[in-house]
Coordinates of C-alpha atoms and ligand atoms in Angstrom, one line a residue:
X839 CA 69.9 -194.8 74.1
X840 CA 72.3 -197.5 72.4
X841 CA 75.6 -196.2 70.8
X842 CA 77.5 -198.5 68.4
X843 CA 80.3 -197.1 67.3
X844 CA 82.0 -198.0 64.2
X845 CA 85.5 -197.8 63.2
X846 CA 84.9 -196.4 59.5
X847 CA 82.0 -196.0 57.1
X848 CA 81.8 -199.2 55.5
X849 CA 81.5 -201.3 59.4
X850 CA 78.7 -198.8 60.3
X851 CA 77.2 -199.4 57.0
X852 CA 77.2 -202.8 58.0
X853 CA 76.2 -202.7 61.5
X854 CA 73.2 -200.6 60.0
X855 CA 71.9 -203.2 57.3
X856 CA 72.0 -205.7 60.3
X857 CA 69.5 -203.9 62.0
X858 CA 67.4 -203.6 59.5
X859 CA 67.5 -207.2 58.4
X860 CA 66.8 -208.3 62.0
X861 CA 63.7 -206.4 62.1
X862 CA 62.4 -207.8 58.8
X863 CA 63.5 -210.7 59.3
X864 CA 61.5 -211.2 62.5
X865 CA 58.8 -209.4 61.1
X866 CA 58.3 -209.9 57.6
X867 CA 55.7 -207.5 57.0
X868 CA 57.5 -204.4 59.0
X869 CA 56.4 -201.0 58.4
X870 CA 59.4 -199.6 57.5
X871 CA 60.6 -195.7 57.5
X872 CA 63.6 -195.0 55.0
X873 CA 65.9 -192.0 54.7
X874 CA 67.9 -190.6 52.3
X875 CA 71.2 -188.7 52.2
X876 CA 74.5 -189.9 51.8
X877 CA 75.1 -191.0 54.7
X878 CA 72.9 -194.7 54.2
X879 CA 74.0 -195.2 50.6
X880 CA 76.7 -197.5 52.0
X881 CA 73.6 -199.4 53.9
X882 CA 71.4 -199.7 51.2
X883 CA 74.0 -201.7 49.2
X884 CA 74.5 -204.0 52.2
X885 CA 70.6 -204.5 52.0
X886 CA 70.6 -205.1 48.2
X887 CA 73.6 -207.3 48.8
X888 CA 72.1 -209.4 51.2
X889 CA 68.9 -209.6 49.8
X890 CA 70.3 -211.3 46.5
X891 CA 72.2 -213.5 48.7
X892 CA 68.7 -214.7 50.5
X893 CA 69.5 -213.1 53.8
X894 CA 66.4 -211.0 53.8
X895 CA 62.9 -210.3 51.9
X896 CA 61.5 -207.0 51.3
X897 CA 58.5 -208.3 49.6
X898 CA 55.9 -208.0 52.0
X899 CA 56.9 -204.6 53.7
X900 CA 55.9 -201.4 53.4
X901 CA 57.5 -198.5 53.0
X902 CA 57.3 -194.8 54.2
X903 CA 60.2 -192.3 53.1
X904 CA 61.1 -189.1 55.7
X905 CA 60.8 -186.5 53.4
X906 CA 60.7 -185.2 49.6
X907 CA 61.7 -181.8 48.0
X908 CA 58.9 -179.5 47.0
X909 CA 58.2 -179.0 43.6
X910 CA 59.8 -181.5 42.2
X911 CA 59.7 -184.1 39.6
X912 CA 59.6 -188.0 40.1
X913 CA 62.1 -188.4 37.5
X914 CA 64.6 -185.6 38.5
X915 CA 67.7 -187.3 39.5
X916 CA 67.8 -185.1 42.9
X917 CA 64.4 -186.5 44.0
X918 CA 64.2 -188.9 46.7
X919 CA 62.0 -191.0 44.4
X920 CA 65.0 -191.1 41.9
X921 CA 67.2 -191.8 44.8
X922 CA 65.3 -194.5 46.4
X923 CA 65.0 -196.5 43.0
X924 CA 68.5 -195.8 42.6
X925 CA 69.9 -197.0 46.0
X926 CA 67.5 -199.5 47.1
X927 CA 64.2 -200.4 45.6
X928 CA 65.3 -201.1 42.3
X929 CA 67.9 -203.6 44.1
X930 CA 65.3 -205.5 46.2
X931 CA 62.2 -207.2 46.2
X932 CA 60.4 -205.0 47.4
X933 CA 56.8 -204.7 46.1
X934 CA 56.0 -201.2 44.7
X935 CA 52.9 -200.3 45.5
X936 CA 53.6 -200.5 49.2
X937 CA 56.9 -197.8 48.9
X938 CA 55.6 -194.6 50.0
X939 CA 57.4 -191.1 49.6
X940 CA 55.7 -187.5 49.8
X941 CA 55.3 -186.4 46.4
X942 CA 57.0 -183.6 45.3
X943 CA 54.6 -183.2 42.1
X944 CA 51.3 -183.0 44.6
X945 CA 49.4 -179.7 43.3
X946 CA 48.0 -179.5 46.4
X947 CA 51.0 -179.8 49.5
X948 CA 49.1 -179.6 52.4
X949 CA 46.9 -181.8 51.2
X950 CA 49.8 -184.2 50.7
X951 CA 50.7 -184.1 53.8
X952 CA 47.9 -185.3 55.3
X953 CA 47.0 -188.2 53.6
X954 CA 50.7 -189.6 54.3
X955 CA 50.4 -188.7 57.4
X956 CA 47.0 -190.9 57.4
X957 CA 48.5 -193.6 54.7
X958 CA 50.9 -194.1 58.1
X959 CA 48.5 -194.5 60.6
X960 CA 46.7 -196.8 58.4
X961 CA 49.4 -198.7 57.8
X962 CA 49.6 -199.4 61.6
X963 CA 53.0 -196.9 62.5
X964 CA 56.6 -197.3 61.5
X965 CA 57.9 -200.4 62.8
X966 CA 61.8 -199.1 62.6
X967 CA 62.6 -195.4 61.2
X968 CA 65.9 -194.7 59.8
X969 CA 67.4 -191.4 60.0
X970 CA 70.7 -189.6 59.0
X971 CA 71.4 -186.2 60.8
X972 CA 72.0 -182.7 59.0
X973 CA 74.7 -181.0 59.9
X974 CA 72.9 -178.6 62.0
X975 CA 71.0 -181.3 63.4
X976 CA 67.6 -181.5 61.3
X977 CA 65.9 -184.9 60.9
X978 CA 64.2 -185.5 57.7
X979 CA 63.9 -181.9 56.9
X980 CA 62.9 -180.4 60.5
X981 CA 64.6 -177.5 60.7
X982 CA 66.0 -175.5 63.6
X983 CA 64.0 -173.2 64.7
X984 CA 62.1 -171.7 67.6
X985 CA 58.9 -173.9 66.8
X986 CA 58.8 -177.7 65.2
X987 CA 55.8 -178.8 63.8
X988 CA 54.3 -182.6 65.5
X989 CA 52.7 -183.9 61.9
X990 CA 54.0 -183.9 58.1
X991 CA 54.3 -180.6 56.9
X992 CA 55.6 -178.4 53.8
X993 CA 58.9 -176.6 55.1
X994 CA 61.3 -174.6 54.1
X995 CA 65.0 -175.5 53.8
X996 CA 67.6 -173.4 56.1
X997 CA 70.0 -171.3 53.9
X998 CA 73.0 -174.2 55.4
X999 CA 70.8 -177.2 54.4
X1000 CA 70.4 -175.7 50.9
X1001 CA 74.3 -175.1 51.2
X1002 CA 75.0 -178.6 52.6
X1003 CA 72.6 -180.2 49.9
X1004 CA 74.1 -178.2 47.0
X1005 CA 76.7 -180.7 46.2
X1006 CA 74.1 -182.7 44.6
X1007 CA 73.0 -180.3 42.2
X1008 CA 74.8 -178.0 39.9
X1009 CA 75.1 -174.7 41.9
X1010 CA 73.4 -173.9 45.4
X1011 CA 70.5 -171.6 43.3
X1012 CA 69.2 -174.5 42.2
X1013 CA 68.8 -176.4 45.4
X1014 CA 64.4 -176.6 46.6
X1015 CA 64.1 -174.3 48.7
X1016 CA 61.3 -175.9 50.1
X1017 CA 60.2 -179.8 50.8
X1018 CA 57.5 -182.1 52.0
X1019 CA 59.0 -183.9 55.7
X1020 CA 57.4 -186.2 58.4
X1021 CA 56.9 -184.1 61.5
X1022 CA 58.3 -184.9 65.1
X1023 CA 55.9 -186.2 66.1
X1024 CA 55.6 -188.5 63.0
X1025 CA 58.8 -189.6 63.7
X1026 CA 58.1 -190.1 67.5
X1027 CA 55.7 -192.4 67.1
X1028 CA 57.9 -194.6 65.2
X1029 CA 58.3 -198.0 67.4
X1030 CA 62.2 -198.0 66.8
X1031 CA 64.6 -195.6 65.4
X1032 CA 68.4 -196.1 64.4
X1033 CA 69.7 -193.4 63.4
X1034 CA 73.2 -192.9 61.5
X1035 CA 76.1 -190.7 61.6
X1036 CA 79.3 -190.3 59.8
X1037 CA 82.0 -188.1 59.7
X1038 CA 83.7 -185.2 61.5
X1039 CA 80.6 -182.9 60.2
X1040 CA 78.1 -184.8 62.1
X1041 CA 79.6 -184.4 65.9
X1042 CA 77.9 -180.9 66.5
X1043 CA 74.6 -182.9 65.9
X1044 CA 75.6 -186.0 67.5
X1045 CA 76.5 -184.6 70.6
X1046 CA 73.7 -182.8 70.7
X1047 CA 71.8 -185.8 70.6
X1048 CA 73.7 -187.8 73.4
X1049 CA 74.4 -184.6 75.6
X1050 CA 71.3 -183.8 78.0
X1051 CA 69.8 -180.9 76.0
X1052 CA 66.7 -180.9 74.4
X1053 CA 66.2 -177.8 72.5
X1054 CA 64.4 -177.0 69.1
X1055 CA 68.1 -175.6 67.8
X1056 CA 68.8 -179.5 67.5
X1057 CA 65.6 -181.6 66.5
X1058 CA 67.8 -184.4 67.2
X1059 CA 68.1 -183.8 70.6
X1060 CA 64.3 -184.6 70.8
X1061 CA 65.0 -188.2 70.1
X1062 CA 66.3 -188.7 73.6
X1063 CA 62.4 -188.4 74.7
X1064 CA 61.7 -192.1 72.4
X1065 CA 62.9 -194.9 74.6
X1066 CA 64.1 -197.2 71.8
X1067 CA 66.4 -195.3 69.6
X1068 CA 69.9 -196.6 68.5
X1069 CA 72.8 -194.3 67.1
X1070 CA 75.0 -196.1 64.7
X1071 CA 78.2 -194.0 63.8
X1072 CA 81.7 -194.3 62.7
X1073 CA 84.7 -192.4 65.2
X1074 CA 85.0 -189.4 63.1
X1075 CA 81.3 -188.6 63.9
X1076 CA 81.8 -189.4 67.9
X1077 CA 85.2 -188.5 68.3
X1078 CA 86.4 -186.9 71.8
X1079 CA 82.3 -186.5 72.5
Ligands
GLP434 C1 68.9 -184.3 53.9 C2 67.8 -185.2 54.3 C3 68.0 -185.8 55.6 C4 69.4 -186.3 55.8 C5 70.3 -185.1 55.7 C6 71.8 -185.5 55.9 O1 68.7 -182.9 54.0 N1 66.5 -184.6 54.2 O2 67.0 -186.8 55.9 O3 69.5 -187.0 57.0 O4 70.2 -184.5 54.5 O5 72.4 -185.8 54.7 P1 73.7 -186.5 54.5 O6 73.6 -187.9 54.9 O7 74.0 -186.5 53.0 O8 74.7 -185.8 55.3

């Protein structure tokens, strides 16, 4: 596994965008796998700032986002549709009809889930998959738990994901309890994955991703089974690891 490690948010926010670009920009038509979270806000703006300046072109990716609440409405403001417009691909050129996120207004969730699971393997794989971590060391919304599930799946959130993801809404009761998330092995089969980490929070999870445990308490820990991922963090996340 590669470690960068980053003085502060802002250089890791950086070193992250750079990633990205390098993979579009050697391959224009990547297959790309986006997160959300706070933690790659700060790299999104790096990408919509470079992209004005001409330093990369979304245009002919594609797009496939990690995970969605369930129900919920494309124009709620805590959807990750409204967050992906928000923080990215209103900012770029991207086209569209090529951004992909599991929808949270499906009728019919299982069903969801397997035609983006299917929209993915038609689209060839996911060239480069970002991820963030949860504080108890989910990816997308894989939760701890005795079992993971390989493909994309409806889930429900951990009573400290719902607390961790209450400060976006305005009290923890009105939090999804339940969401629409690539599986492992969805994530797996990505070609490349960088994943980011910031902040004192994040070193239970990112130790258990560079420690030699792999255990279903940490879905990250599975990562260190893919033999091209890269951790991009800032100190306070790797701190005396
Ligand atoms: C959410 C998302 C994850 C994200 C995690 C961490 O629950 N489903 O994909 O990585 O939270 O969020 P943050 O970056 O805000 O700490």
């Amino acid at each position: 596994m590669k470690v960068v490690v980053c003085k502060n948010y802002e250089e890791m926010s950086v070193a992250a965008a750079k990633i990205i670009e390098e993979q579009i920009n050697s391959k224009p038509e990547s297959v790309m796998g986006f997160a959300t979270g706070s933690t790659p806000v700060g790299m999104y703006t790096e990408l919509a700032k470079d992209c004005s300046a001409g330093k990369v072109d979304f245009s002919k990716i594609t797009a496939f986002n990690l995970d969605e609440y369930y129900p919920i409405a494309h124009s709620d403001e805590n959807s990750y549709v409204y967050f992906m417009k928000e923080n990215l691909f209103s900012k770029v050129n991207v086209d569209y009809s090529k951004t992909n996120i599991p929808d949270g207004e499906a009728k019919d969730a299982v069903a969801e889930c397997e035609q983006y699971e299917k929209k993915i393997e038609k689209a060839g794989g996911i060239d480069l998959q970002i991820l963030g971590i949860g504080k108890n060391g989910h990816i997308g919304f894989n939760e701890p738990d005795a079992k993971l599930y390989a493909n994309t799946h409806l889930t429900s959130l951990t009573q400290s994901t719902i607390d961790a993801n209450a400060r976006f809404f305005e009290s923890a009761s009105l939090v999804p309890t339940k969401a629409l998330t690539m599986g492992m092995a969805t994530i797996m089969k990505a070609k490349k994955i960088v994943v980011l980490a910031s902040g004192k929070d994040k070193k239970a999870a990112v130790s258990a991703l560079l420690d030699d445990r792999i255990t279903t308490d940490f879905p990250v820990s599975m990562l260190k089974m893919h033999s091209d991922v890269t951790l991009v963090c800032d100190e306070a996340a790797y701190m005396d690891l």
